[in-house]
Amino acid sequence: MAESSVLVSSKLSVSYGGVKAVSDVDLHVDRGEIVGLIGPNGAGKTSFIDAVSGFAPMTGSITLNGHELRGERAHRRSRLGLSRTWQSVSLFEDLTVSENVKVGAGHTPLADRLRGRRQRVEIDPVLDRLGIAGLAGRLPGELSHGQRVLVGVARAIVASPALVLMDEPGAGLDDAEGAELGRQLRGLAADGISVLLVDHDMNLVLDVCDRIYVLDFGRQIAQGTPAEIAADPAVIKAYLGTTTDEEKAEA
Ligand SMILES: Nc1ncnc2c1ncn2[C@@H]1O[C@H](COP(=O)(O)OP(=O)(O)OP(=O)(O)O)[C@@H](O)[C@H]1O
């Protein structure tokens, strides 16, 4: 763990009634790092990011830039610099791409009216940064799934967060869309935004992550670089299985 750690969890646990979904997970994400959180279905990945973002009950500690988040409401966590994307990219279908992203900055026509003023918020640079400036005036129904995912990412970064939690952004993307998403995530990291990435798409995770943590039945079973994780016997047994074509041919 470095001085520059943005997110630090310590003995973070989540229980739903009798189900212990996450057990004593210690994890950290440094500034500008992309950190993967992987594991089989039901391993506790979504529960972990729900706890970090304030949507699941937790014990232990989670800090963002040194601020303890436990006990803080979700909107306060976002003010402190936390953002997230959701497993299903739900966009407002009657708003343009630009307007959808504006909502991520807390701007809706009603909110602006209640504040009694219209605040300027720069959407175009955010779209430009993700290579989707040309989609600004389109409706979500006109977009491919890959483009919708990038709009979801734009919405998550428009308020300049310190860290974005991403829940399966790679789901349903084809190879080209996955590669484009990976390229854009690396761009965010280069600009100093940290990412905690949950995904089952191992091409994406192994390609973009600086480090990876692996959960199984709520417990952390490994952590390391992508190369270390891909070669870890416990991870292969619990999750990756025989992954290469050569191994499959030998099996
Ligand atoms: N709201 C809930 N109430 C009760 N149990 C839950 C709830 N949410 C998750 N669980 C249970 O907690 C455990 C962890 O689930 P979680 O969704 O966090 O896993 P996951 O690693 O994200 O799985 P997946 O890869 O399938 O999304 C599972 O046993 C799940 O059934």
Short mmCIF file of C-alpha atoms and ligand atoms in Angstrom, two decimals:
data_model
loop_
_atom_site.label_atom_id
_atom_site.label_comp_id
_atom_site.label_asym_id
_atom_site.label_seq_id
_atom_site.Cartn_x
_atom_site.Cartn_y
_atom_site.Cartn_z
CA MET A 1 0.00 0.00 0.00
CA ALA A 2 1.41 3.38 -1.04
CA GLU A 3 1.08 6.86 0.46
CA SER A 4 -0.88 7.66 -2.69
CA SER A 5 -3.57 5.00 -2.07
CA VAL A 6 -6.95 6.43 -3.03
CA LEU A 7 -9.13 3.56 -1.83
CA VAL A 8 -8.23 1.34 1.10
CA SER A 9 -10.42 -1.41 2.54
CA SER A 10 -9.54 -3.08 5.78
CA LYS A 11 -11.31 -6.23 6.97
CA LEU A 12 -14.32 -5.23 4.89
CA SER A 13 -17.14 -7.74 5.37
CA VAL A 14 -20.71 -7.89 4.08
CA SER A 15 -23.45 -10.15 5.47
CA TYR A 16 -27.02 -10.54 4.27
CA GLY A 17 -28.83 -12.27 7.13
CA GLY A 18 -26.99 -15.56 7.52
CA VAL A 19 -25.09 -15.22 4.20
CA LYS A 20 -21.52 -13.92 4.53
CA ALA A 21 -21.01 -12.46 1.06
CA VAL A 22 -17.63 -10.76 1.74
CA SER A 23 -15.17 -11.77 4.48
CA ASP A 24 -12.38 -9.54 5.79
CA VAL A 25 -11.17 -8.19 2.46
CA ASP A 26 -8.08 -5.93 2.54
CA LEU A 27 -7.56 -4.13 -0.74
CA HIS A 28 -6.08 -0.87 -1.98
CA VAL A 29 -6.16 1.12 -5.20
CA ASP A 30 -3.49 3.75 -5.83
CA ARG A 31 -3.86 6.97 -7.81
CA GLY A 32 -4.16 6.25 -11.53
CA GLU A 33 -4.25 2.49 -11.01
CA ILE A 34 -6.69 0.08 -12.60
CA VAL A 35 -7.27 -2.73 -10.13
CA GLY A 36 -9.30 -5.82 -11.00
CA LEU A 37 -11.61 -7.69 -8.64
CA ILE A 38 -12.46 -11.08 -10.07
CA GLY A 39 -13.85 -14.44 -9.00
CA PRO A 40 -16.58 -16.98 -9.73
CA ASN A 41 -20.31 -16.14 -9.67
CA GLY A 42 -21.41 -15.41 -6.12
CA ALA A 43 -17.83 -14.70 -4.94
CA GLY A 44 -18.89 -11.34 -3.45
CA LYS A 45 -17.57 -8.85 -6.05
CA THR A 46 -20.78 -6.85 -6.48
CA SER A 47 -21.40 -6.99 -2.72
CA PHE A 48 -17.94 -5.48 -2.21
CA ILE A 49 -18.54 -2.55 -4.54
CA ASP A 50 -22.08 -2.11 -3.18
CA ALA A 51 -20.53 -1.78 0.29
CA VAL A 52 -17.93 0.73 -0.95
CA SER A 53 -20.60 2.84 -2.65
CA GLY A 54 -23.01 2.68 0.29
CA PHE A 55 -25.60 0.23 -1.01
CA ALA A 56 -24.81 -2.78 1.20
CA PRO A 57 -24.33 -3.09 4.97
CA MET A 58 -20.68 -3.60 5.94
CA THR A 59 -18.31 -3.99 8.83
CA GLY A 60 -14.62 -3.09 8.76
CA SER A 61 -13.28 0.03 7.15
CA ILE A 62 -13.21 1.68 3.73
CA THR A 63 -11.41 4.97 3.15
CA LEU A 64 -11.29 7.27 0.12
CA ASN A 65 -8.35 9.66 0.15
CA GLY A 66 -8.17 9.08 3.90
CA HIS A 67 -11.87 9.77 4.61
CA GLU A 68 -13.73 6.90 6.29
CA LEU A 69 -16.75 6.16 4.10
CA ARG A 70 -18.47 3.68 6.39
CA GLY A 71 -21.62 5.31 7.72
CA GLU A 72 -21.62 8.01 5.02
CA ARG A 73 -24.62 8.15 2.71
CA ALA A 74 -24.15 7.31 -0.96
CA HIS A 75 -24.52 10.93 -2.18
CA ARG A 76 -21.90 12.11 0.33
CA ARG A 77 -19.52 9.40 -0.92
CA SER A 78 -19.95 10.72 -4.43
CA ARG A 79 -19.17 14.26 -3.21
CA LEU A 80 -15.99 12.88 -1.68
CA GLY A 81 -14.95 11.63 -5.13
CA LEU A 82 -16.44 8.17 -5.54
CA SER A 83 -18.34 7.16 -8.65
CA ARG A 84 -19.63 3.90 -10.14
CA THR A 85 -21.09 2.25 -13.17
CA TRP A 86 -23.81 -0.39 -12.90
CA GLN A 87 -24.06 -3.96 -14.16
CA SER A 88 -26.77 -2.96 -16.64
CA VAL A 89 -26.17 0.37 -18.39
CA SER A 90 -29.47 2.11 -17.74
CA LEU A 91 -29.67 5.33 -19.74
CA PHE A 92 -32.64 7.68 -19.93
CA GLU A 93 -34.02 6.69 -23.32
CA ASP A 94 -35.75 10.04 -23.97
CA LEU A 95 -32.63 12.12 -23.22
CA THR A 96 -29.74 12.64 -25.62
CA VAL A 97 -26.30 11.26 -24.88
CA SER A 98 -25.19 14.71 -23.78
CA GLU A 99 -28.19 15.10 -21.45
CA ASN A 100 -27.64 11.62 -20.01
CA VAL A 101 -24.07 12.51 -19.14
CA LYS A 102 -25.21 15.81 -17.64
CA VAL A 103 -27.36 13.86 -15.20
CA GLY A 104 -24.14 12.29 -13.90
CA ALA A 105 -23.02 15.77 -12.88
CA GLY A 106 -26.21 16.19 -10.82
CA HIS A 107 -27.89 18.34 -13.49
CA THR A 108 -31.49 17.69 -14.41
CA PRO A 109 -33.96 20.34 -15.54
CA LEU A 110 -35.74 20.01 -12.17
CA ALA A 111 -32.54 20.19 -10.11
CA ASP A 112 -31.44 23.28 -12.07
CA ARG A 113 -34.84 24.91 -11.47
CA LEU A 114 -34.73 24.13 -7.74
CA ARG A 115 -31.28 25.69 -7.54
CA GLY A 116 -32.78 28.70 -9.29
CA ARG A 117 -30.03 28.79 -11.89
CA ARG A 118 -28.58 26.81 -14.70
CA GLN A 119 -25.03 25.84 -13.99
CA ARG A 120 -22.60 25.38 -16.81
CA VAL A 121 -21.21 21.92 -17.00
CA GLU A 122 -18.74 20.90 -19.65
CA ILE A 123 -19.99 17.72 -21.28
CA ASP A 124 -18.28 17.90 -24.68
CA PRO A 125 -14.72 17.48 -23.33
CA VAL A 126 -15.84 14.36 -21.44
CA LEU A 127 -17.42 12.84 -24.56
CA ASP A 128 -14.36 13.83 -26.56
CA ARG A 129 -12.07 12.20 -24.05
CA LEU A 130 -13.91 8.90 -24.55
CA GLY A 131 -14.01 9.21 -28.32
CA ILE A 132 -17.82 9.62 -28.47
CA ALA A 133 -18.13 13.37 -29.15
CA GLY A 134 -19.98 12.57 -32.37
CA LEU A 135 -22.79 10.91 -30.39
CA ALA A 136 -23.67 13.99 -28.27
CA GLY A 137 -27.08 14.63 -29.84
CA ARG A 138 -28.12 11.00 -30.36
CA LEU A 139 -30.73 9.10 -28.37
CA PRO A 140 -29.60 5.93 -26.54
CA GLY A 141 -31.83 3.79 -28.79
CA GLU A 142 -29.61 4.68 -31.73
CA LEU A 143 -26.41 3.43 -30.07
CA SER A 144 -24.60 0.09 -30.13
CA HIS A 145 -24.07 -1.69 -26.81
CA GLY A 146 -20.40 -0.69 -26.83
CA GLN A 147 -21.34 2.97 -27.29
CA ARG A 148 -23.89 2.76 -24.46
CA VAL A 149 -21.19 1.40 -22.16
CA LEU A 150 -18.94 4.35 -23.02
CA VAL A 151 -21.82 6.76 -22.30
CA GLY A 152 -22.17 5.05 -18.90
CA VAL A 153 -18.45 5.61 -18.32
CA ALA A 154 -18.78 9.27 -19.39
CA ARG A 155 -21.60 9.73 -16.89
CA ALA A 156 -19.41 8.19 -14.18
CA ILE A 157 -16.44 10.50 -14.82
CA VAL A 158 -18.22 13.80 -15.59
CA ALA A 159 -17.98 14.95 -11.96
CA SER A 160 -14.18 14.32 -11.98
CA PRO A 161 -14.14 11.49 -9.43
CA ALA A 162 -11.00 10.23 -7.73
CA LEU A 163 -12.11 6.63 -8.21
CA VAL A 164 -14.69 4.82 -10.34
CA LEU A 165 -16.12 1.44 -9.35
CA MET A 166 -17.06 -0.46 -12.50
CA ASP A 167 -19.42 -3.43 -12.35
CA GLU A 168 -18.98 -5.62 -15.45
CA PRO A 169 -18.60 -2.94 -18.12
CA GLY A 170 -17.24 -5.60 -20.49
CA ALA A 171 -20.37 -7.79 -20.36
CA GLY A 172 -21.87 -8.31 -23.81
CA LEU A 173 -19.12 -6.44 -25.69
CA ASP A 174 -17.59 -7.97 -28.82
CA ASP A 175 -13.78 -8.15 -29.14
CA ALA A 176 -13.43 -4.77 -30.87
CA GLU A 177 -15.72 -3.03 -28.36
CA GLY A 178 -13.86 -4.67 -25.46
CA ALA A 179 -10.52 -3.49 -26.86
CA GLU A 180 -11.89 0.06 -27.26
CA LEU A 181 -13.21 0.05 -23.68
CA GLY A 182 -9.80 -1.14 -22.46
CA ARG A 183 -8.06 1.65 -24.38
CA GLN A 184 -10.39 4.26 -22.86
CA LEU A 185 -9.92 2.92 -19.33
CA ARG A 186 -6.13 3.15 -19.72
CA GLY A 187 -6.64 6.76 -20.85
CA LEU A 188 -8.57 7.57 -17.67
CA ALA A 189 -5.87 5.99 -15.54
CA ALA A 190 -3.20 8.00 -17.37
CA ASP A 191 -5.15 11.12 -16.36
CA GLY A 192 -4.98 10.06 -12.70
CA ILE A 193 -8.46 8.56 -12.29
CA SER A 194 -8.37 5.28 -10.35
CA VAL A 195 -10.57 2.35 -11.33
CA LEU A 196 -11.73 -0.73 -9.44
CA LEU A 197 -12.92 -3.07 -12.18
CA VAL A 198 -15.19 -6.08 -11.66
CA ASP A 199 -15.52 -8.18 -14.79
CA HIS A 200 -15.66 -11.75 -16.06
CA ASP A 201 -14.05 -10.76 -19.37
CA MET A 202 -10.55 -12.05 -18.72
CA ASN A 203 -9.13 -10.53 -21.91
CA LEU A 204 -10.18 -7.10 -20.65
CA VAL A 205 -9.09 -7.66 -17.04
CA LEU A 206 -5.70 -9.19 -17.84
CA ASP A 207 -5.08 -6.56 -20.50
CA VAL A 208 -5.91 -3.34 -18.62
CA CYS A 209 -5.33 -4.02 -14.91
CA ASP A 210 -2.17 -3.07 -13.06
CA ARG A 211 -3.03 -5.47 -10.24
CA ILE A 212 -5.82 -7.96 -9.57
CA TYR A 213 -7.49 -9.33 -6.43
CA VAL A 214 -9.35 -12.65 -6.56
CA LEU A 215 -12.32 -13.53 -4.37
CA ASP A 216 -13.84 -16.96 -3.81
CA PHE A 217 -16.76 -17.49 -1.43
CA GLY A 218 -16.23 -13.93 -0.15
CA ARG A 219 -12.59 -14.45 0.77
CA GLN A 220 -9.53 -13.04 -0.95
CA ILE A 221 -7.60 -16.04 -2.34
CA ALA A 222 -4.94 -14.19 -4.37
CA GLN A 223 -3.60 -10.82 -5.45
CA GLY A 224 -0.90 -9.86 -7.91
CA THR A 225 -0.06 -8.66 -11.37
CA PRO A 226 -2.07 -10.06 -14.30
CA ALA A 227 0.80 -12.46 -15.11
CA GLU A 228 0.96 -13.68 -11.50
CA ILE A 229 -2.82 -14.15 -11.32
CA ALA A 230 -3.02 -15.99 -14.65
CA ALA A 231 -0.40 -18.45 -13.38
CA ASP A 232 -1.70 -18.85 -9.80
CA PRO A 233 -2.77 -22.48 -9.21
CA ALA A 234 -5.45 -21.51 -6.64
CA VAL A 235 -6.98 -19.00 -9.06
CA ILE A 236 -6.89 -21.46 -11.96
CA LYS A 237 -8.61 -24.06 -9.78
CA ALA A 238 -11.28 -21.71 -8.38
CA TYR A 239 -11.98 -19.60 -11.43
CA LEU A 240 -9.88 -19.57 -14.56
CA GLY A 241 -9.78 -23.30 -15.25
CA THR A 242 -7.82 -24.33 -18.31
CA THR A 243 -7.93 -21.16 -20.29
CA THR A 244 -5.54 -21.44 -23.19
CA ASP A 245 -6.36 -23.25 -26.41
CA GLU A 246 -3.25 -25.40 -25.93
CA GLU A 247 -4.40 -26.46 -22.47
CA LYS A 248 -7.91 -27.13 -23.72
CA ALA A 249 -6.48 -29.27 -26.53
CA GLU A 250 -4.38 -31.19 -23.99
CA ALA A 251 -7.33 -31.66 -21.60
N1 LIG B 1 -29.33 -8.64 -1.46
C1 LIG B 1 -28.91 -9.86 -1.15
N2 LIG B 1 -29.53 -10.60 -0.20
C2 LIG B 1 -29.09 -11.83 0.15
N3 LIG B 1 -28.01 -12.43 -0.41
C3 LIG B 1 -27.34 -11.75 -1.36
C4 LIG B 1 -27.75 -10.44 -1.78
N4 LIG B 1 -26.89 -10.01 -2.75
C5 LIG B 1 -25.98 -11.02 -2.91
N5 LIG B 1 -26.26 -12.05 -2.09
C6 LIG B 1 -25.49 -13.29 -1.95
O1 LIG B 1 -24.15 -12.89 -1.61
C7 LIG B 1 -23.20 -13.72 -2.27
C8 LIG B 1 -22.29 -12.84 -3.12
O2 LIG B 1 -23.05 -12.32 -4.23
P1 LIG B 1 -22.47 -11.21 -5.21
O3 LIG B 1 -23.57 -10.81 -6.14
O4 LIG B 1 -21.80 -10.15 -4.43
O5 LIG B 1 -21.38 -12.05 -6.01
P2 LIG B 1 -20.62 -11.68 -7.37
O6 LIG B 1 -19.21 -12.15 -7.18
O7 LIG B 1 -20.83 -10.27 -7.71
O8 LIG B 1 -21.37 -12.63 -8.42
P3 LIG B 1 -21.62 -12.43 -10.01
O9 LIG B 1 -20.28 -12.62 -10.67
O10 LIG B 1 -22.57 -13.54 -10.32
O11 LIG B 1 -22.19 -11.05 -10.22
C9 LIG B 1 -24.01 -14.74 -3.06
O12 LIG B 1 -24.12 -15.91 -2.26
C10 LIG B 1 -25.35 -14.07 -3.25
O13 LIG B 1 -26.37 -15.02 -3.40
#
